[in-house]
PDB file of C-alpha atoms in Angstrom:
ATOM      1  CA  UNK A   1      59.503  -0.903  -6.133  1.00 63.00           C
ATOM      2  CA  UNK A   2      57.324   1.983  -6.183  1.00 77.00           C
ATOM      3  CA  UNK A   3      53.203   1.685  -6.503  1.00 81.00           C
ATOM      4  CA  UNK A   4      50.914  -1.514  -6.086  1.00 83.00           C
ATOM      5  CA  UNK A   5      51.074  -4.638  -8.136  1.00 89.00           C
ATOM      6  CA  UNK A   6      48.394  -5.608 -10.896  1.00 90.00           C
ATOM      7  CA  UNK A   7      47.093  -7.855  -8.424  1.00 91.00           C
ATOM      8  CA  UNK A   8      46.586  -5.255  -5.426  1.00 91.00           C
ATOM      9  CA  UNK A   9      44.965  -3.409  -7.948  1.00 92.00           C
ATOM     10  CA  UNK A  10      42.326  -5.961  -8.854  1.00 94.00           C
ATOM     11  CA  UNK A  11      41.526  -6.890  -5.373  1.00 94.00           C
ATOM     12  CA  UNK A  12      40.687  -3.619  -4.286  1.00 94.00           C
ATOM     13  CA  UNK A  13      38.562  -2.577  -7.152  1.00 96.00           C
ATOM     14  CA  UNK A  14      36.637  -6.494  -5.944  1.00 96.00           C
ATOM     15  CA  UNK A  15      36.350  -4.941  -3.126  1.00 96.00           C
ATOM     16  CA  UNK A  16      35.069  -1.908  -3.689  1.00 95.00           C
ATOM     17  CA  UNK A  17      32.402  -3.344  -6.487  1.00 95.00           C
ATOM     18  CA  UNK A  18      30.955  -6.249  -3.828  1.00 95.00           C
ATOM     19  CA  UNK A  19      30.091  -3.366  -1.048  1.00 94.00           C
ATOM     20  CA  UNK A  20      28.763  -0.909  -3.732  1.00 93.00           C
ATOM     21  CA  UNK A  21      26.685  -3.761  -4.871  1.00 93.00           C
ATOM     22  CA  UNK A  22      25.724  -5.053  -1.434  1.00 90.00           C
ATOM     23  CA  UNK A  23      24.590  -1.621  -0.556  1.00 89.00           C
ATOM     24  CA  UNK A  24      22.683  -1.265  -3.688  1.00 88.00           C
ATOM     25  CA  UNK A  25      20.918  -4.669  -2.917  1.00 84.00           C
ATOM     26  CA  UNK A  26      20.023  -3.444   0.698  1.00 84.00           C
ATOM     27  CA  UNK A  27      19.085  -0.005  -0.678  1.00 85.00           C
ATOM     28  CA  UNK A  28      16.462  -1.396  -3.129  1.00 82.00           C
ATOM     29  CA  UNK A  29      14.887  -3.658  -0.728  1.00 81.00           C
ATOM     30  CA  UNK A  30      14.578  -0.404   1.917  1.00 85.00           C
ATOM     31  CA  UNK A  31      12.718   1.185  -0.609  1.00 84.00           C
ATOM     32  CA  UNK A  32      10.348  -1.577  -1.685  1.00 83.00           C
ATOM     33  CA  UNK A  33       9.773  -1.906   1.858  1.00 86.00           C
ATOM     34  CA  UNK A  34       8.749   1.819   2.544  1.00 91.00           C
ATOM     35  CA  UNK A  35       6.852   1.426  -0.369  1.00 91.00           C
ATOM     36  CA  UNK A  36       4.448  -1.276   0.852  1.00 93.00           C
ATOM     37  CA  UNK A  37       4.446   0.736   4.039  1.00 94.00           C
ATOM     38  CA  UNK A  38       3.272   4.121   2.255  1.00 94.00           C
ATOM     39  CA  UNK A  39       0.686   2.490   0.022  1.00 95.00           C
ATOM     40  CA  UNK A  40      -0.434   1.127   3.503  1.00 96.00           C
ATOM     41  CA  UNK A  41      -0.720   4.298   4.797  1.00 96.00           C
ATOM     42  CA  UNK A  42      -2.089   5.811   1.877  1.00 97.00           C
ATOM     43  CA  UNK A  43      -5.219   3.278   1.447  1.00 97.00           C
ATOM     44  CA  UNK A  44      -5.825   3.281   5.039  1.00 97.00           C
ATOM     45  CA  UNK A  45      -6.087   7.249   5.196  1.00 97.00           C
ATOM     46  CA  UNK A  46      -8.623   6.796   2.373  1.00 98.00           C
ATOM     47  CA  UNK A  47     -11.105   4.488   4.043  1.00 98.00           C
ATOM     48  CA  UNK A  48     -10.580   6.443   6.723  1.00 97.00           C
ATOM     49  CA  UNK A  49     -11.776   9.676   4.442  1.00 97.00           C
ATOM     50  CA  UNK A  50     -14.587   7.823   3.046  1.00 98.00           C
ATOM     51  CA  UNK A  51     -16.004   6.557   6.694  1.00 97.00           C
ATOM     52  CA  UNK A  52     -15.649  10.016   7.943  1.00 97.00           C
ATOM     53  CA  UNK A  53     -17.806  11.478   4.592  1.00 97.00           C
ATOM     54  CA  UNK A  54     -20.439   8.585   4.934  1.00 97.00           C
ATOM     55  CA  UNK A  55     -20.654   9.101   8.258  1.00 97.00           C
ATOM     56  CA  UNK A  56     -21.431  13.153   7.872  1.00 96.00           C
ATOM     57  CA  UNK A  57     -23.476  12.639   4.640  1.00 95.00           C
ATOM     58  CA  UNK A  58     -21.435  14.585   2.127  1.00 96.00           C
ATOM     59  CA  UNK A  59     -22.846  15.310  -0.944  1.00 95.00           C
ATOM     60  CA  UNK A  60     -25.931  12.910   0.783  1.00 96.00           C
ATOM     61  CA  UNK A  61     -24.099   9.584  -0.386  1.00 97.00           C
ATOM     62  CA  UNK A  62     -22.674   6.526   0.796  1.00 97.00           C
ATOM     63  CA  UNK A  63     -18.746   6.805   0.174  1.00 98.00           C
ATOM     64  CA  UNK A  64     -15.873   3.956  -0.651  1.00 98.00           C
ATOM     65  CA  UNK A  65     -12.551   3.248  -2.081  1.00 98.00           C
ATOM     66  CA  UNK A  66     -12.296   0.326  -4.618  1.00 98.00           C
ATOM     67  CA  UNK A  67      -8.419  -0.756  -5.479  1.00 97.00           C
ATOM     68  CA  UNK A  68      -7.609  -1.604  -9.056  1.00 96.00           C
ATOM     69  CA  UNK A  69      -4.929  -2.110 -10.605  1.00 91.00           C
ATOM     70  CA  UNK A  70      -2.306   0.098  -9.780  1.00 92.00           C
ATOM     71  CA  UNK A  71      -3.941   3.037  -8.218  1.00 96.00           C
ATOM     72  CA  UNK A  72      -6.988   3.304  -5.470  1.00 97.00           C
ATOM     73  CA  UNK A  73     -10.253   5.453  -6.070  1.00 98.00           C
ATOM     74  CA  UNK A  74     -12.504   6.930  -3.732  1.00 98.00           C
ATOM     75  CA  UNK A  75     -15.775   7.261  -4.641  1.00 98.00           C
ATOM     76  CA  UNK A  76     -19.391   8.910  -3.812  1.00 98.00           C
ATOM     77  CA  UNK A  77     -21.783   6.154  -4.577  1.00 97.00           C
ATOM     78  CA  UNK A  78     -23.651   2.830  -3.327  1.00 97.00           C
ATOM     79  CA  UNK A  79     -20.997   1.064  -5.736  1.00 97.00           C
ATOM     80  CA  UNK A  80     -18.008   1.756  -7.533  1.00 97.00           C
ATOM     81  CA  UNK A  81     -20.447   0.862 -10.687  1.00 97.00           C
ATOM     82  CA  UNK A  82     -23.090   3.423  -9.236  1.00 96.00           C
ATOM     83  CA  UNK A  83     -20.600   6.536  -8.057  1.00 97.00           C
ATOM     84  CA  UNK A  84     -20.584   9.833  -9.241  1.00 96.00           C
ATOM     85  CA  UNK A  85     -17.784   9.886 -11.362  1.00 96.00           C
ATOM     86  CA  UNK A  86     -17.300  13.733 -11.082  1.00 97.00           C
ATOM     87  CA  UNK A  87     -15.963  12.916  -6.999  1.00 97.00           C
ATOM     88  CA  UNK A  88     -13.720  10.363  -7.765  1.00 97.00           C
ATOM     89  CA  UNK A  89     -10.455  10.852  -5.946  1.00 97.00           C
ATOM     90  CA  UNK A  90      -7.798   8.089  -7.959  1.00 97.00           C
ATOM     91  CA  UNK A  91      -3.730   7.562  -5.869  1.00 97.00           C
ATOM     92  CA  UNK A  92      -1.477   5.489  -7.202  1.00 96.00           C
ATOM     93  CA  UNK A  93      -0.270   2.002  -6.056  1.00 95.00           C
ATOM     94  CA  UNK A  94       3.039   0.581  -6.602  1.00 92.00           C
ATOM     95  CA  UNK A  95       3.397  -1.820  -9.069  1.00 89.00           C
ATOM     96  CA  UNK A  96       5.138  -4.258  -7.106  1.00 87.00           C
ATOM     97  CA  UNK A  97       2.731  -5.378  -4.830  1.00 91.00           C
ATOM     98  CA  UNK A  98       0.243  -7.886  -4.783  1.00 93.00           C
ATOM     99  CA  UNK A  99      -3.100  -7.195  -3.176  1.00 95.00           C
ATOM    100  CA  UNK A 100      -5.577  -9.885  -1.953  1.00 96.00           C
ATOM    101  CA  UNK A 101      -9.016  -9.825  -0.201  1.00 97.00           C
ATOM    102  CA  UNK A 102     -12.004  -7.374  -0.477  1.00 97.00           C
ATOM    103  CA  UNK A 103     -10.969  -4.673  -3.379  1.00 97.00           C
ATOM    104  CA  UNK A 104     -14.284  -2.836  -2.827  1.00 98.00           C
ATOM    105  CA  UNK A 105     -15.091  -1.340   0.593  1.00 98.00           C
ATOM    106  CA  UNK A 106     -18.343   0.711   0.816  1.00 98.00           C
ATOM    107  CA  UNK A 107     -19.490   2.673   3.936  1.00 98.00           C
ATOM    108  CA  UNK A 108     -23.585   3.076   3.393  1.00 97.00           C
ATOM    109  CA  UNK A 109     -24.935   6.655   4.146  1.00 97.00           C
ATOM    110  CA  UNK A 110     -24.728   7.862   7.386  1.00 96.00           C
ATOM    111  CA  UNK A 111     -22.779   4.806   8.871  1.00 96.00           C
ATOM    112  CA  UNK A 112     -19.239   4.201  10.271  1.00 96.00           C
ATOM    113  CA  UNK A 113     -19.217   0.707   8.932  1.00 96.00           C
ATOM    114  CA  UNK A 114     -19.542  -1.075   5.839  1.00 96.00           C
ATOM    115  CA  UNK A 115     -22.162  -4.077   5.437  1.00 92.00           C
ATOM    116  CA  UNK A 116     -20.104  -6.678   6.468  1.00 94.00           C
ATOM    117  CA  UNK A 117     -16.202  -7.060   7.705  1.00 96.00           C
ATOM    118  CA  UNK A 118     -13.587  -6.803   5.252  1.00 97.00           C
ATOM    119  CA  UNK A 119     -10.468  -7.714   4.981  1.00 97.00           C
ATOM    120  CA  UNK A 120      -7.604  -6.233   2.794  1.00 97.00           C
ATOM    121  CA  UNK A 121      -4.225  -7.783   2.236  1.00 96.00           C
ATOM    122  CA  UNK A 122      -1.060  -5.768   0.584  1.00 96.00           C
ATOM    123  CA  UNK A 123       1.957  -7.900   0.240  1.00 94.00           C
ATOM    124  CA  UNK A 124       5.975  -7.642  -1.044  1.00 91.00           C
ATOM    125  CA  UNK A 125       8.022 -10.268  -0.993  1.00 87.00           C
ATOM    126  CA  UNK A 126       7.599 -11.747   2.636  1.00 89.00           C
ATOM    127  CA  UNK A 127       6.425  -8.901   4.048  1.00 92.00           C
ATOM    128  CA  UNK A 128       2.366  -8.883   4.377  1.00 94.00           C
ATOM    129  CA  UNK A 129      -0.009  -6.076   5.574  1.00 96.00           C
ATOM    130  CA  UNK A 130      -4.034  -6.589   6.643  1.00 97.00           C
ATOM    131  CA  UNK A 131      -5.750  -3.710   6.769  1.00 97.00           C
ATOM    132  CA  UNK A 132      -9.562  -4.948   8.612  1.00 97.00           C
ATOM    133  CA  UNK A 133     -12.517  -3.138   9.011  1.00 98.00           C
ATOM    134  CA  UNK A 134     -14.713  -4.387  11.123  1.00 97.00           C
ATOM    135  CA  UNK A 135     -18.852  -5.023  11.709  1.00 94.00           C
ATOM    136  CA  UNK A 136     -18.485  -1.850  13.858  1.00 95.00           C
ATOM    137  CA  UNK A 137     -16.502   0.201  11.818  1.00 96.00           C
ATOM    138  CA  UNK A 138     -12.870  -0.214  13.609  1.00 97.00           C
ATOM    139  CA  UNK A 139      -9.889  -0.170  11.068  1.00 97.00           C
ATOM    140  CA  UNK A 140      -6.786  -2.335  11.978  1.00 97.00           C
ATOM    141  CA  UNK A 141      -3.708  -2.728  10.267  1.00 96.00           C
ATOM    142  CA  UNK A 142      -1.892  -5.893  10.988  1.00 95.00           C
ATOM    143  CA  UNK A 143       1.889  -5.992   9.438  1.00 92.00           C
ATOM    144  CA  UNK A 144       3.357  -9.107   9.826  1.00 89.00           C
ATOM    145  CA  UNK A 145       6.206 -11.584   7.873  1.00 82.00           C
ATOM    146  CA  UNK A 146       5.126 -14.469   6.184  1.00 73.00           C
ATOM    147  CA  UNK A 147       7.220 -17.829   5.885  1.00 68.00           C
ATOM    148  CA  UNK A 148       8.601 -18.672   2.374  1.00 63.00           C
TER     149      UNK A 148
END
């Protein structure tokens, strides 16, 4: 008897299919998370661009970053309403997250902080980000799981 029975056959290739698919599973979950952790990133770098041009007056405005969906803006402007369209700086957001809390965060002329403490939270699946800006201007990101 030379070569492998039918059955060898078919529980190798079972094999072979159930870690391809487990690694595809674990593989698509890396990347969602590394997506909620770049879209962190991303909108906290922003905030952290508009404080810095509030702060120093550019282009003699008060500065912010709204998030809609699927993509952030920054903006030159009391409001996202009232900005100066022409300075609008619009990222992308990935689709699969779900974002909670204060959408609009505005840093008045001249200041390091915005009116009043927000709070901003980016979530996927169980995984949850805060990102909190303070009365005094201090940005915190919190990353944390939730419990199902």
């Amino acid at each position: 008897q030379n070569g492998f029975t039918l059955l060898e056959t078919i529980v190798v290739v079972a094999l072979i299919l159930l870690l391809a698919l487990t690694g595809y599973v674990a593989t698509f979950s890396i990347l969602r998370w590394q997506s909620l952790l770049n879209d962190t990133n991303l909108l906290t770098s922003q905030i952290v661009l508009a404080q810095i041009e509030s702060f120093s007056s550019v282009n003699d405005a008060s500065h912010g970053v709204i998030i809609l969906p699927q993509q952030m803006v920054r903006f030159v402007g009391d409001s996202y309403a009232l900005r100066q369209s022409a300075f609008d700086v619009s990222l992308p957001l990935s689709s699969w997250l779900t974002i909670s809390g204060d959408r609009e965060i505005v840093f008045p002329k001249g200041r390091l902080s915005p009116d009043s403490a927000t709070n901003t939270t980016l979530e996927l699946g169980i995984r949850t980000h805060i990102i909190t800006i303070s009365s005094y201007g201090v940005i915190e990101v919190t990353k944390g799981i939730t419990e199902p």
